[in-house]
Short mmCIF file of C-alpha atoms in Angstrom, two decimals:
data_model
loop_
_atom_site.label_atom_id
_atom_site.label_comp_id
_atom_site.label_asym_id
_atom_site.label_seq_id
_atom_site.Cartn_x
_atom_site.Cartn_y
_atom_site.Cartn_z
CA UNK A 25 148.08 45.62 174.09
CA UNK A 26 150.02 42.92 172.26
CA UNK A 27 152.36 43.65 169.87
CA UNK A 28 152.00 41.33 166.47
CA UNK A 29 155.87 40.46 165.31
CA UNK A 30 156.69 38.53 161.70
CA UNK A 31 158.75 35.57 162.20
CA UNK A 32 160.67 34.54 159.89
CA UNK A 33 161.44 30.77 159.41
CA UNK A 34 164.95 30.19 159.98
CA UNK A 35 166.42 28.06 156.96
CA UNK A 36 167.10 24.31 157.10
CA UNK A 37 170.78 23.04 156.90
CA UNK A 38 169.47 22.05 153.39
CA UNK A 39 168.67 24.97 152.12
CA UNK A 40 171.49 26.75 153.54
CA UNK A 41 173.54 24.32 151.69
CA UNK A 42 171.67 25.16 148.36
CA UNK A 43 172.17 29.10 148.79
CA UNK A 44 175.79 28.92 149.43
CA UNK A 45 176.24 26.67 146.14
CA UNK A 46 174.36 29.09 144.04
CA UNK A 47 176.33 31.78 145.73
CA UNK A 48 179.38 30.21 144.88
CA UNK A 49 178.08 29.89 141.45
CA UNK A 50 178.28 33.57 141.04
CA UNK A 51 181.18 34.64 143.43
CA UNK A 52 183.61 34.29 140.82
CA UNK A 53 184.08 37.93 138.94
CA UNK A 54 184.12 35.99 135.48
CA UNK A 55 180.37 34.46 136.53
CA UNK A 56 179.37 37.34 137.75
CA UNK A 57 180.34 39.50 134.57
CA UNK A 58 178.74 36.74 133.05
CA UNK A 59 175.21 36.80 134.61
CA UNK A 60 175.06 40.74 134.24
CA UNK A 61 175.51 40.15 130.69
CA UNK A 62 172.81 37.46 130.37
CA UNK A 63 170.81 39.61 132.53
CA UNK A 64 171.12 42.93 129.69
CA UNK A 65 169.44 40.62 126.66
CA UNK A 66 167.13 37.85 125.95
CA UNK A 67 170.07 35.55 124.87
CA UNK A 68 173.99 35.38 123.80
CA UNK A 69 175.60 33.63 121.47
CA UNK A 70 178.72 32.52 123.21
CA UNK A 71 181.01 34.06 120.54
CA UNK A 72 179.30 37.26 121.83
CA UNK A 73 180.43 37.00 125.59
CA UNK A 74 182.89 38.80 126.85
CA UNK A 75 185.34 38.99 129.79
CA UNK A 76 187.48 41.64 130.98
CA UNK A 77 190.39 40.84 131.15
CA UNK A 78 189.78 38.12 127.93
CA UNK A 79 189.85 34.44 128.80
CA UNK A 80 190.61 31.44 126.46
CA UNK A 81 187.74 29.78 125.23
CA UNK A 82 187.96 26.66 127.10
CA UNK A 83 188.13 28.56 130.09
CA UNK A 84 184.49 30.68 129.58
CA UNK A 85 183.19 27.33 128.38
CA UNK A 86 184.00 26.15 132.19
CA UNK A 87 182.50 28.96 133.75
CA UNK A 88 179.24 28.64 131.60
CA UNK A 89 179.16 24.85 132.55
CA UNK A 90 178.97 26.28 136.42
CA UNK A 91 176.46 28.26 135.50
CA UNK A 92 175.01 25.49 133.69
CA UNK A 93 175.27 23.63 136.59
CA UNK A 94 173.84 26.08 139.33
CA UNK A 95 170.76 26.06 136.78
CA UNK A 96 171.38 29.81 136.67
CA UNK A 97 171.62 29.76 132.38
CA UNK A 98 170.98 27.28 130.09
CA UNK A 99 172.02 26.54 126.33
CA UNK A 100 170.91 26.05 122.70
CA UNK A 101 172.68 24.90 119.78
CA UNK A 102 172.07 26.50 116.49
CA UNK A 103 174.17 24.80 114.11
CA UNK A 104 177.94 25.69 114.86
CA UNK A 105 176.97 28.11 117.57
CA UNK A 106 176.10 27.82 121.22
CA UNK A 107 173.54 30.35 122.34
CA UNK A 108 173.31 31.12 126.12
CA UNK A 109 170.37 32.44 128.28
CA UNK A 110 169.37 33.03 131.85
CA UNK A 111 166.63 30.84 133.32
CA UNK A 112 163.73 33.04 134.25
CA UNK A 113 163.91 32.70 137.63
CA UNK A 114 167.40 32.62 138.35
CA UNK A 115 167.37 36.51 139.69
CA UNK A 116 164.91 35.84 141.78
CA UNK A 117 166.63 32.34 143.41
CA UNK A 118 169.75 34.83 144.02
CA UNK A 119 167.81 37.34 145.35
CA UNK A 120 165.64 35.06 147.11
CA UNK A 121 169.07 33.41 148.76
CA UNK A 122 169.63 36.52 151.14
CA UNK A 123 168.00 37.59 154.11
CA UNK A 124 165.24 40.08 153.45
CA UNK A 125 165.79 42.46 155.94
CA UNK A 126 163.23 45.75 156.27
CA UNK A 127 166.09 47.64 158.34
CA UNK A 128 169.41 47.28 159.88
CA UNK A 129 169.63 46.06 163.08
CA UNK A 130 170.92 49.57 164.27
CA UNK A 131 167.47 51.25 163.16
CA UNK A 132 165.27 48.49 165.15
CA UNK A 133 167.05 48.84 167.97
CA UNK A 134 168.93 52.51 168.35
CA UNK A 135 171.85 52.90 170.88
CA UNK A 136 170.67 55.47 173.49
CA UNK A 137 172.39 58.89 173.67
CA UNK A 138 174.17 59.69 176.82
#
């Protein structure tokens, strides 16, 4: 009887290259804080954001212009004010840059007892 197995494709250098940039997009706290934010409401004004602890404004433009970047949020001007939201699918293209893994290596293959 033969066993049926699911390969999984291993990832090209390429794309490799792409999750570790959008992992690095979020690997600082600030960006991270950030995307949880984003994540609780359908958009921010930027006046809204916060960061704990508190960071100049300058700086929190930077790390929106990372996020900007990683095409994680994007932007819309309404008059004076900035307003910031999450692309749709950015949880997804985080989530989808980890291996999906049904159990640990320790449950498929359990160390015999002695």
């Amino acid at each position: 009887m033969t066993e049926s197995r699911k390969f999984e494709m291993t990832p090209t250098g390429e794309a490799l290259g792409e999750s570790a940039a959008l992992l690095g997009a979020v690997a600082d706290p600030v960006r991270l804080g950030l995307i949880h934010q984003l994540a609780q409401r359908e958009c921010a004004c930027v006046c809204d954001l916060q960061t704990s602890p508190p960071i100049p404004d300058n700086l929190l433009s930077y790390h929106l212009k990372v996020l900007r970047d990683a095409e994680l949020v994007t932007s819309k001007r309404r008059g004076r004010w900035v307003d910031y939201y999450l692309l749709p699918d950015a949880l997804d293209r985080l989530r989808d840059t980890l291996p999906s893994v049904d159990r640990s290596p320790a449950e498929k293959n359990p160390v015999p007892e002695r």
